[in-house]
Amino acid sequence: MSQSSRDKAAPPGDSKRHVNNNNVHIMPAYPIDDVVSPFGDAAPNISDSELRETAYEILVGACRSTGVRPLTYIPQSERAERTPAPSLSSAPSLQRSLTSTAASKVKKALGMKSIKKRVSGESVGQGKAKRAVTVGELVRAQMRISEQTDSRIRRALLRIAGSQLGKRIETMVLPLELLQQIKPTDFTSQKEYEAWKKRIFKLLEAGLLMHPHLPLDNTSTDARRLRQIIRGAVERPLETGKNYESMQNLRSVVMSLACRSFDGSISEKCHWAEGFPLNLRIYRILLEACFDVNEPTSVIEEVDEVLELIKKTWEILGVNQMLHNLCFGWILFHRYVSTGQVESDLLFAANNLLMEIEKDAKAAKDADYSKILSSILNTILDWAGQRLRDYHDIFHDDNIDSLETVVSLGVLSATILVEGISQEYRGKKNQVDVAHDRVDTYIRSSLRTAFAQKLKKVNSSKKLSKNQPNHLPVLSILAQDVTELAFDEKTIFSPILKRWHPLAAGVAVATLHSCYGNELRQFVSGITELTPDAIQVLLAADKLEKNLVQIAVEDSVDSEDGGKSIIQEMPPYEAEAAIGNLAKSWINIRVDRLKEWVCRNLQQEVCWCSFSI
């Protein structure tokens, strides 16, 4: 879909917005459903809130690690008195004022509306909420991290930086360092501290044992030792001081597992959060910060600055541009579905990212990427297919503009699955037109369903009105309904579907022709003589067929075969011939009856004459 065509189309929620007495726009109600996550449950024992705090720890650590100014910590009480008040003082990008944010380049690239409004995000904490004034404060508010938690993380990172001066964040196991630096006094209660430590152990287990960057040897001594330490920590609190033997043992086994490399050497970089799909689950939580916490369907205007910060975590999470496109595209799509399918900007942006993913897939060689990509595409394809196989019932005046995007999503997903991932397809690109075949299937399926609904409705109405005089035969009424359906298809749906199928209208009417023809043949086979009902049905069928053929011919004027392939799918009803045959049969029957009557009368006259004599 081109940008120009997008500009002309209103979002499904905009086309039929309702306004109440207070001039407040109310979005139309859609059934809210959801789609199963294609990433699987990477860490079932870690909640989203726990992973959100982990993601924030990684983000703050990554931003501080890349800062050029010395690390400093300003207590919350003092920060309230200072101007400006940077929430993350080490990285210049975090201190950028939100009031000077320019129009979003990301939104423009994705074809989304850019609406200037108040700065997104409110500070999370006790007391009166205040508006975020820096990118760092905005991210914290968007991720629903309290100021208390933020302060605790920053103090711990300062301690880490003091003990490991000049060491970059990707060369350390952050949960391990936090475990050593954060003390019970940093929490409001011992219970809160113990819950925090439990999360750290669960994270180490997920990152190093459940989803390691490199596969673990079944005989790994270090893996067995770490499991034992984690189980022991549950039964008996582990002492985390630097000089405690328990902490030294934990550090030894963790670093041994985290610094493994493919060639068996000790890697300088620590791999504790980049195993699939744990890393993608953490990264998706970070990307959720791009959505306004107060308006679930809205991407914040400051998305460029937020993404700039999030991308600093790539080194830790093992994410690259291809994986970013994949995750961000999925999040946009999922947000559209889970919020009731009312904001078509999200769907359109997801479709545009899928176009980029199509390019990425052709160059992808990583097995993990292909696996996640295939899972996402199949999920999107199933969702789109459910709607497109019955698009007559799904799309109406208030959401028809989103049909093109849904078709594009379905077609792109199918195309990437076949062309970008399937090894069997490569080298056969001239033999298969994935888009054409997919849309052809959608058209035929939806028209068959629409026809069945029309037939059911007509039969139900007929049962209610069977005692009324001058009622029309079922197939005569059905012919009128199918004619209306065909012209609606030509006017509303075919212009959209024609982008992928040059004979969209022709395929639609050919399908209707076949469906009605099946009913007509059954009717004709049960006729024994010419009746008024039979004449009405056959005349209606003849008129319907002429309309359907006319639509098919007009639709195929510019096609290579002139529409022959479609016309061949429409064997004539031969209604006029049927009427002629029935008329001949009616005449023959009455001639035979007249002969019988004449013969019977002659015999009666002969008998009467004989009796008279």
PDB file of N, CA and C in Angstrom, residues 476-556:
ATOM      1  N   SER A 476     -36.177 -17.946  -6.382  1.00  0.00           N
ATOM      2  CA  SER A 476     -36.414 -16.663  -7.028  1.00  0.00           C
ATOM      3  C   SER A 476     -35.946 -15.528  -6.121  1.00  0.00           C
ATOM      4  N   ILE A 477     -36.260 -15.627  -4.834  1.00  0.00           N
ATOM      5  CA  ILE A 477     -35.795 -14.633  -3.862  1.00  0.00           C
ATOM      6  C   ILE A 477     -34.278 -14.696  -3.733  1.00  0.00           C
ATOM      7  N   LEU A 478     -33.737 -15.923  -3.705  1.00  0.00           N
ATOM      8  CA  LEU A 478     -32.298 -16.107  -3.567  1.00  0.00           C
ATOM      9  C   LEU A 478     -31.549 -15.484  -4.741  1.00  0.00           C
ATOM     10  N   ALA A 479     -32.109 -15.594  -5.933  1.00  0.00           N
ATOM     11  CA  ALA A 479     -31.475 -15.006  -7.113  1.00  0.00           C
ATOM     12  C   ALA A 479     -31.337 -13.492  -6.969  1.00  0.00           C
ATOM     13  N   GLN A 480     -32.363 -12.862  -6.410  1.00  0.00           N
ATOM     14  CA  GLN A 480     -32.303 -11.410  -6.176  1.00  0.00           C
ATOM     15  C   GLN A 480     -31.218 -11.069  -5.150  1.00  0.00           C
ATOM     16  N   ASP A 481     -31.146 -11.858  -4.067  1.00  0.00           N
ATOM     17  CA  ASP A 481     -30.140 -11.624  -3.028  1.00  0.00           C
ATOM     18  C   ASP A 481     -28.729 -11.827  -3.562  1.00  0.00           C
ATOM     19  N   VAL A 482     -28.554 -12.854  -4.374  1.00  0.00           N
ATOM     20  CA  VAL A 482     -27.220 -13.128  -4.934  1.00  0.00           C
ATOM     21  C   VAL A 482     -26.818 -12.018  -5.903  1.00  0.00           C
ATOM     22  N   THR A 483     -27.760 -11.485  -6.630  1.00  0.00           N
ATOM     23  CA  THR A 483     -27.466 -10.363  -7.533  1.00  0.00           C
ATOM     24  C   THR A 483     -26.960  -9.157  -6.739  1.00  0.00           C
ATOM     25  N   GLU A 484     -27.649  -8.850  -5.637  1.00  0.00           N
ATOM     26  CA  GLU A 484     -27.203  -7.744  -4.783  1.00  0.00           C
ATOM     27  C   GLU A 484     -25.816  -8.016  -4.213  1.00  0.00           C
ATOM     28  N   LEU A 485     -25.583  -9.262  -3.800  1.00  0.00           N
ATOM     29  CA  LEU A 485     -24.284  -9.643  -3.252  1.00  0.00           C
ATOM     30  C   LEU A 485     -23.181  -9.473  -4.293  1.00  0.00           C
ATOM     31  N   ALA A 486     -23.466  -9.839  -5.526  1.00  0.00           N
ATOM     32  CA  ALA A 486     -22.475  -9.736  -6.600  1.00  0.00           C
ATOM     33  C   ALA A 486     -22.121  -8.279  -6.887  1.00  0.00           C
ATOM     34  N   PHE A 487     -23.116  -7.414  -6.910  1.00  0.00           N
ATOM     35  CA  PHE A 487     -22.846  -6.001  -7.202  1.00  0.00           C
ATOM     36  C   PHE A 487     -22.148  -5.322  -6.024  1.00  0.00           C
ATOM     37  N   ASP A 488     -22.480  -5.745  -4.801  1.00  0.00           N
ATOM     38  CA  ASP A 488     -21.758  -5.228  -3.635  1.00  0.00           C
ATOM     39  C   ASP A 488     -20.291  -5.645  -3.691  1.00  0.00           C
ATOM     40  N   GLU A 489     -20.065  -6.874  -4.064  1.00  0.00           N
ATOM     41  CA  GLU A 489     -18.696  -7.378  -4.201  1.00  0.00           C
ATOM     42  C   GLU A 489     -17.923  -6.560  -5.232  1.00  0.00           C
ATOM     43  N   LYS A 490     -18.551  -6.315  -6.360  1.00  0.00           N
ATOM     44  CA  LYS A 490     -17.902  -5.560  -7.430  1.00  0.00           C
ATOM     45  C   LYS A 490     -17.578  -4.130  -6.994  1.00  0.00           C
ATOM     46  N   THR A 491     -18.485  -3.533  -6.233  1.00  0.00           N
ATOM     47  CA  THR A 491     -18.329  -2.125  -5.853  1.00  0.00           C
ATOM     48  C   THR A 491     -17.430  -1.920  -4.646  1.00  0.00           C
ATOM     49  N   ILE A 492     -17.562  -2.780  -3.636  1.00  0.00           N
ATOM     50  CA  ILE A 492     -16.890  -2.555  -2.352  1.00  0.00           C
ATOM     51  C   ILE A 492     -15.586  -3.321  -2.211  1.00  0.00           C
ATOM     52  N   PHE A 493     -15.636  -4.625  -2.443  1.00  0.00           N
ATOM     53  CA  PHE A 493     -14.491  -5.467  -2.123  1.00  0.00           C
ATOM     54  C   PHE A 493     -13.510  -5.675  -3.279  1.00  0.00           C
ATOM     55  N   SER A 494     -14.026  -5.890  -4.476  1.00  0.00           N
ATOM     56  CA  SER A 494     -13.147  -6.208  -5.612  1.00  0.00           C
ATOM     57  C   SER A 494     -12.114  -5.121  -5.911  1.00  0.00           C
ATOM     58  N   PRO A 495     -12.461  -3.827  -5.820  1.00  0.00           N
ATOM     59  CA  PRO A 495     -11.429  -2.810  -6.071  1.00  0.00           C
ATOM     60  C   PRO A 495     -10.226  -2.922  -5.136  1.00  0.00           C
ATOM     61  N   ILE A 496     -10.456  -3.401  -3.910  1.00  0.00           N
ATOM     62  CA  ILE A 496      -9.364  -3.589  -2.955  1.00  0.00           C
ATOM     63  C   ILE A 496      -8.590  -4.860  -3.270  1.00  0.00           C
ATOM     64  N   LEU A 497      -9.313  -5.942  -3.510  1.00  0.00           N
ATOM     65  CA  LEU A 497      -8.679  -7.243  -3.746  1.00  0.00           C
ATOM     66  C   LEU A 497      -7.995  -7.319  -5.100  1.00  0.00           C
ATOM     67  N   LYS A 498      -8.367  -6.436  -6.012  1.00  0.00           N
ATOM     68  CA  LYS A 498      -7.801  -6.459  -7.362  1.00  0.00           C
ATOM     69  C   LYS A 498      -6.296  -6.172  -7.357  1.00  0.00           C
ATOM     70  N   ARG A 499      -5.810  -5.562  -6.277  1.00  0.00           N
ATOM     71  CA  ARG A 499      -4.377  -5.286  -6.172  1.00  0.00           C
ATOM     72  C   ARG A 499      -3.574  -6.589  -6.219  1.00  0.00           C
ATOM     73  N   TRP A 500      -4.133  -7.655  -5.666  1.00  0.00           N
ATOM     74  CA  TRP A 500      -3.424  -8.939  -5.631  1.00  0.00           C
ATOM     75  C   TRP A 500      -3.998  -9.938  -6.630  1.00  0.00           C
ATOM     76  N   HIS A 501      -5.236  -9.742  -7.046  1.00  0.00           N
ATOM     77  CA  HIS A 501      -5.881 -10.695  -7.965  1.00  0.00           C
ATOM     78  C   HIS A 501      -6.570  -9.893  -9.066  1.00  0.00           C
ATOM     79  N   PRO A 502      -6.016  -9.884 -10.289  1.00  0.00           N
ATOM     80  CA  PRO A 502      -6.574  -9.056 -11.363  1.00  0.00           C
ATOM     81  C   PRO A 502      -8.005  -9.419 -11.740  1.00  0.00           C
ATOM     82  N   LEU A 503      -8.437 -10.638 -11.402  1.00  0.00           N
ATOM     83  CA  LEU A 503      -9.803 -11.070 -11.738  1.00  0.00           C
ATOM     84  C   LEU A 503     -10.622 -11.301 -10.465  1.00  0.00           C
ATOM     85  N   ALA A 504     -10.450 -10.414  -9.498  1.00  0.00           N
ATOM     86  CA  ALA A 504     -11.118 -10.585  -8.206  1.00  0.00           C
ATOM     87  C   ALA A 504     -12.632 -10.669  -8.351  1.00  0.00           C
ATOM     88  N   ALA A 505     -13.223  -9.740  -9.093  1.00  0.00           N
ATOM     89  CA  ALA A 505     -14.680  -9.741  -9.275  1.00  0.00           C
ATOM     90  C   ALA A 505     -15.123 -10.963 -10.067  1.00  0.00           C
ATOM     91  N   GLY A 506     -14.327 -11.330 -11.069  1.00  0.00           N
ATOM     92  CA  GLY A 506     -14.664 -12.495 -11.879  1.00  0.00           C
ATOM     93  C   GLY A 506     -14.690 -13.772 -11.055  1.00  0.00           C
ATOM     94  N   VAL A 507     -13.696 -13.949 -10.190  1.00  0.00           N
ATOM     95  CA  VAL A 507     -13.658 -15.128  -9.323  1.00  0.00           C
ATOM     96  C   VAL A 507     -14.853 -15.131  -8.378  1.00  0.00           C
ATOM     97  N   ALA A 508     -15.215 -13.961  -7.876  1.00  0.00           N
ATOM     98  CA  ALA A 508     -16.342 -13.854  -6.951  1.00  0.00           C
ATOM     99  C   ALA A 508     -17.649 -14.274  -7.623  1.00  0.00           C
ATOM    100  N   VAL A 509     -17.930 -13.748  -8.814  1.00  0.00           N
ATOM    101  CA  VAL A 509     -19.199 -14.080  -9.476  1.00  0.00           C
ATOM    102  C   VAL A 509     -19.199 -15.523  -9.965  1.00  0.00           C
ATOM    103  N   ALA A 510     -18.011 -16.038 -10.331  1.00  0.00           N
ATOM    104  CA  ALA A 510     -17.934 -17.445 -10.740  1.00  0.00           C
ATOM    105  C   ALA A 510     -18.285 -18.350  -9.561  1.00  0.00           C
ATOM    106  N   THR A 511     -17.853 -17.958  -8.376  1.00  0.00           N
ATOM    107  CA  THR A 511     -18.172 -18.730  -7.175  1.00  0.00           C
ATOM    108  C   THR A 511     -19.670 -18.674  -6.885  1.00  0.00           C
ATOM    109  N   LEU A 512     -20.240 -17.493  -6.973  1.00  0.00           N
ATOM    110  CA  LEU A 512     -21.689 -17.354  -6.762  1.00  0.00           C
ATOM    111  C   LEU A 512     -22.471 -18.121  -7.813  1.00  0.00           C
ATOM    112  N   HIS A 513     -21.995 -18.086  -9.051  1.00  0.00           N
ATOM    113  CA  HIS A 513     -22.646 -18.813 -10.145  1.00  0.00           C
ATOM    114  C   HIS A 513     -22.683 -20.300  -9.849  1.00  0.00           C
ATOM    115  N   SER A 514     -21.570 -20.817  -9.339  1.00  0.00           N
ATOM    116  CA  SER A 514     -21.503 -22.236  -9.008  1.00  0.00           C
ATOM    117  C   SER A 514     -22.420 -22.596  -7.850  1.00  0.00           C
ATOM    118  N   CYS A 515     -22.419 -21.752  -6.807  1.00  0.00           N
ATOM    119  CA  CYS A 515     -23.253 -22.023  -5.629  1.00  0.00           C
ATOM    120  C   CYS A 515     -24.736 -22.025  -5.988  1.00  0.00           C
ATOM    121  N   TYR A 516     -25.163 -21.017  -6.738  1.00  0.00           N
ATOM    122  CA  TYR A 516     -26.575 -20.956  -7.125  1.00  0.00           C
ATOM    123  C   TYR A 516     -26.908 -22.086  -8.100  1.00  0.00           C
ATOM    124  N   GLY A 517     -25.962 -22.413  -8.969  1.00  0.00           N
ATOM    125  CA  GLY A 517     -26.185 -23.478  -9.937  1.00  0.00           C
ATOM    126  C   GLY A 517     -26.449 -24.814  -9.266  1.00  0.00           C
ATOM    127  N   ASN A 518     -25.757 -25.079  -8.160  1.00  0.00           N
ATOM    128  CA  ASN A 518     -25.993 -26.339  -7.442  1.00  0.00           C
ATOM    129  C   ASN A 518     -27.427 -26.420  -6.932  1.00  0.00           C
ATOM    130  N   GLU A 519     -27.931 -25.313  -6.401  1.00  0.00           N
ATOM    131  CA  GLU A 519     -29.312 -25.290  -5.910  1.00  0.00           C
ATOM    132  C   GLU A 519     -30.307 -25.390  -7.065  1.00  0.00           C
ATOM    133  N   LEU A 520     -29.972 -24.721  -8.178  1.00  0.00           N
ATOM    134  CA  LEU A 520     -30.880 -24.726  -9.325  1.00  0.00           C
ATOM    135  C   LEU A 520     -31.009 -26.121  -9.931  1.00  0.00           C
ATOM    136  N   ARG A 521     -29.892 -26.837 -10.019  1.00  0.00           N
ATOM    137  CA  ARG A 521     -29.940 -28.188 -10.602  1.00  0.00           C
ATOM    138  C   ARG A 521     -30.812 -29.121  -9.770  1.00  0.00           C
ATOM    139  N   GLN A 522     -30.722 -29.000  -8.465  1.00  0.00           N
ATOM    140  CA  GLN A 522     -31.579 -29.827  -7.611  1.00  0.00           C
ATOM    141  C   GLN A 522     -33.048 -29.491  -7.829  1.00  0.00           C
ATOM    142  N   PHE A 523     -33.322 -28.190  -7.991  1.00  0.00           N
ATOM    143  CA  PHE A 523     -34.703 -27.756  -8.206  1.00  0.00           C
ATOM    144  C   PHE A 523     -35.240 -28.291  -9.536  1.00  0.00           C
ATOM    145  N   VAL A 524     -34.438 -28.130 -10.577  1.00  0.00           N
ATOM    146  CA  VAL A 524     -34.872 -28.551 -11.915  1.00  0.00           C
ATOM    147  C   VAL A 524     -35.088 -30.064 -11.980  1.00  0.00           C
ATOM    148  N   SER A 525     -34.207 -30.795 -11.280  1.00  0.00           N
ATOM    149  CA  SER A 525     -34.332 -32.261 -11.322  1.00  0.00           C
ATOM    150  C   SER A 525     -35.618 -32.748 -10.663  1.00  0.00           C
ATOM    151  N   GLY A 526     -36.207 -31.899  -9.809  1.00  0.00           N
ATOM    152  CA  GLY A 526     -37.437 -32.301  -9.140  1.00  0.00           C
ATOM    153  C   GLY A 526     -38.693 -31.808  -9.821  1.00  0.00           C
ATOM    154  N   ILE A 527     -38.557 -31.058 -10.945  1.00  0.00           N
ATOM    155  CA  ILE A 527     -39.719 -30.533 -11.663  1.00  0.00           C
ATOM    156  C   ILE A 527     -40.246 -31.592 -12.625  1.00  0.00           C
ATOM    157  N   THR A 528     -41.546 -31.839 -12.573  1.00  0.00           N
ATOM    158  CA  THR A 528     -42.160 -32.801 -13.489  1.00  0.00           C
ATOM    159  C   THR A 528     -43.033 -32.122 -14.540  1.00  0.00           C
ATOM    160  N   GLU A 529     -43.414 -30.904 -14.239  1.00  0.00           N
ATOM    161  CA  GLU A 529     -44.235 -30.190 -15.204  1.00  0.00           C
ATOM    162  C   GLU A 529     -44.042 -28.682 -15.029  1.00  0.00           C
ATOM    163  N   LEU A 530     -44.452 -27.933 -16.030  1.00  0.00           N
ATOM    164  CA  LEU A 530     -44.308 -26.482 -16.017  1.00  0.00           C
ATOM    165  C   LEU A 530     -45.380 -25.876 -15.124  1.00  0.00           C
ATOM    166  N   THR A 531     -44.870 -25.147 -14.077  1.00  0.00           N
ATOM    167  CA  THR A 531     -45.765 -24.485 -13.138  1.00  0.00           C
ATOM    168  C   THR A 531     -45.370 -23.019 -13.053  1.00  0.00           C
ATOM    169  N   PRO A 532     -46.235 -22.162 -12.515  1.00  0.00           N
ATOM    170  CA  PRO A 532     -45.869 -20.749 -12.348  1.00  0.00           C
ATOM    171  C   PRO A 532     -44.598 -20.567 -11.499  1.00  0.00           C
ATOM    172  N   ASP A 533     -44.468 -21.371 -10.433  1.00  0.00           N
ATOM    173  CA  ASP A 533     -43.268 -21.288  -9.593  1.00  0.00           C
ATOM    174  C   ASP A 533     -42.021 -21.645 -10.373  1.00  0.00           C
ATOM    175  N   ALA A 534     -42.102 -22.689 -11.172  1.00  0.00           N
ATOM    176  CA  ALA A 534     -40.947 -23.127 -11.965  1.00  0.00           C
ATOM    177  C   ALA A 534     -40.549 -22.039 -12.958  1.00  0.00           C
ATOM    178  N   ILE A 535     -41.539 -21.413 -13.586  1.00  0.00           N
ATOM    179  CA  ILE A 535     -41.242 -20.345 -14.550  1.00  0.00           C
ATOM    180  C   ILE A 535     -40.564 -19.170 -13.841  1.00  0.00           C
ATOM    181  N   GLN A 536     -41.071 -18.794 -12.661  1.00  0.00           N
ATOM    182  CA  GLN A 536     -40.482 -17.687 -11.906  1.00  0.00           C
ATOM    183  C   GLN A 536     -39.024 -17.968 -11.549  1.00  0.00           C
ATOM    184  N   VAL A 537     -38.752 -19.180 -11.090  1.00  0.00           N
ATOM    185  CA  VAL A 537     -37.385 -19.544 -10.691  1.00  0.00           C
ATOM    186  C   VAL A 537     -36.458 -19.524 -11.894  1.00  0.00           C
ATOM    187  N   LEU A 538     -36.870 -20.108 -12.988  1.00  0.00           N
ATOM    188  CA  LEU A 538     -36.006 -20.200 -14.163  1.00  0.00           C
ATOM    189  C   LEU A 538     -35.755 -18.832 -14.784  1.00  0.00           C
ATOM    190  N   LEU A 539     -36.752 -17.978 -14.789  1.00  0.00           N
ATOM    191  CA  LEU A 539     -36.550 -16.623 -15.302  1.00  0.00           C
ATOM    192  C   LEU A 539     -35.615 -15.832 -14.399  1.00  0.00           C
ATOM    193  N   ALA A 540     -35.773 -16.008 -13.077  1.00  0.00           N
ATOM    194  CA  ALA A 540     -34.883 -15.332 -12.127  1.00  0.00           C
ATOM    195  C   ALA A 540     -33.455 -15.828 -12.282  1.00  0.00           C
ATOM    196  N   ALA A 541     -33.294 -17.140 -12.506  1.00  0.00           N
ATOM    197  CA  ALA A 541     -31.956 -17.721 -12.693  1.00  0.00           C
ATOM    198  C   ALA A 541     -31.318 -17.183 -13.967  1.00  0.00           C
ATOM    199  N   ASP A 542     -32.109 -17.066 -15.012  1.00  0.00           N
ATOM    200  CA  ASP A 542     -31.581 -16.551 -16.277  1.00  0.00           C
ATOM    201  C   ASP A 542     -31.120 -15.100 -16.126  1.00  0.00           C
ATOM    202  N   LYS A 543     -31.893 -14.294 -15.412  1.00  0.00           N
ATOM    203  CA  LYS A 543     -31.520 -12.897 -15.194  1.00  0.00           C
ATOM    204  C   LYS A 543     -30.264 -12.795 -14.331  1.00  0.00           C
ATOM    205  N   LEU A 544     -30.192 -13.625 -13.290  1.00  0.00           N
ATOM    206  CA  LEU A 544     -29.013 -13.657 -12.429  1.00  0.00           C
ATOM    207  C   LEU A 544     -27.768 -14.016 -13.228  1.00  0.00           C
ATOM    208  N   GLU A 545     -27.877 -15.032 -14.044  1.00  0.00           N
ATOM    209  CA  GLU A 545     -26.712 -15.483 -14.818  1.00  0.00           C
ATOM    210  C   GLU A 545     -26.204 -14.390 -15.753  1.00  0.00           C
ATOM    211  N   LYS A 546     -27.111 -13.682 -16.373  1.00  0.00           N
ATOM    212  CA  LYS A 546     -26.696 -12.605 -17.279  1.00  0.00           C
ATOM    213  C   LYS A 546     -25.951 -11.512 -16.512  1.00  0.00           C
ATOM    214  N   ASN A 547     -26.410 -11.193 -15.310  1.00  0.00           N
ATOM    215  CA  ASN A 547     -25.726 -10.191 -14.489  1.00  0.00           C
ATOM    216  C   ASN A 547     -24.340 -10.659 -14.082  1.00  0.00           C
ATOM    217  N   LEU A 548     -24.243 -11.927 -13.668  1.00  0.00           N
ATOM    218  CA  LEU A 548     -22.958 -12.471 -13.237  1.00  0.00           C
ATOM    219  C   LEU A 548     -21.957 -12.517 -14.387  1.00  0.00           C
ATOM    220  N   VAL A 549     -22.411 -12.950 -15.541  1.00  0.00           N
ATOM    221  CA  VAL A 549     -21.529 -13.021 -16.711  1.00  0.00           C
ATOM    222  C   VAL A 549     -21.079 -11.635 -17.131  1.00  0.00           C
ATOM    223  N   GLN A 550     -21.992 -10.662 -17.050  1.00  0.00           N
ATOM    224  CA  GLN A 550     -21.642  -9.289 -17.411  1.00  0.00           C
ATOM    225  C   GLN A 550     -20.543  -8.742 -16.503  1.00  0.00           C
ATOM    226  N   ILE A 551     -20.653  -9.014 -15.207  1.00  0.00           N
ATOM    227  CA  ILE A 551     -19.622  -8.563 -14.262  1.00  0.00           C
ATOM    228  C   ILE A 551     -18.289  -9.227 -14.571  1.00  0.00           C
ATOM    229  N   ALA A 552     -18.321 -10.535 -14.869  1.00  0.00           N
ATOM    230  CA  ALA A 552     -17.095 -11.271 -15.171  1.00  0.00           C
ATOM    231  C   ALA A 552     -16.431 -10.737 -16.429  1.00  0.00           C
ATOM    232  N   VAL A 553     -17.238 -10.439 -17.454  1.00  0.00           N
ATOM    233  CA  VAL A 553     -16.692  -9.920 -18.718  1.00  0.00           C
ATOM    234  C   VAL A 553     -16.066  -8.551 -18.507  1.00  0.00           C
ATOM    235  N   GLU A 554     -16.752  -7.676 -17.779  1.00  0.00           N
ATOM    236  CA  GLU A 554     -16.218  -6.334 -17.523  1.00  0.00           C
ATOM    237  C   GLU A 554     -14.933  -6.394 -16.708  1.00  0.00           C
ATOM    238  N   ASP A 555     -14.869  -7.350 -15.806  1.00  0.00           N
ATOM    239  CA  ASP A 555     -13.694  -7.457 -14.936  1.00  0.00           C
ATOM    240  C   ASP A 555     -12.472  -8.001 -15.668  1.00  0.00           C
ATOM    241  N   SER A 556     -12.697  -8.714 -16.751  1.00  0.00           N
ATOM    242  CA  SER A 556     -11.590  -9.397 -17.440  1.00  0.00           C
ATOM    243  C   SER A 556     -11.207  -8.743 -18.758  1.00  0.00           C
TER     244      SER A 556
END
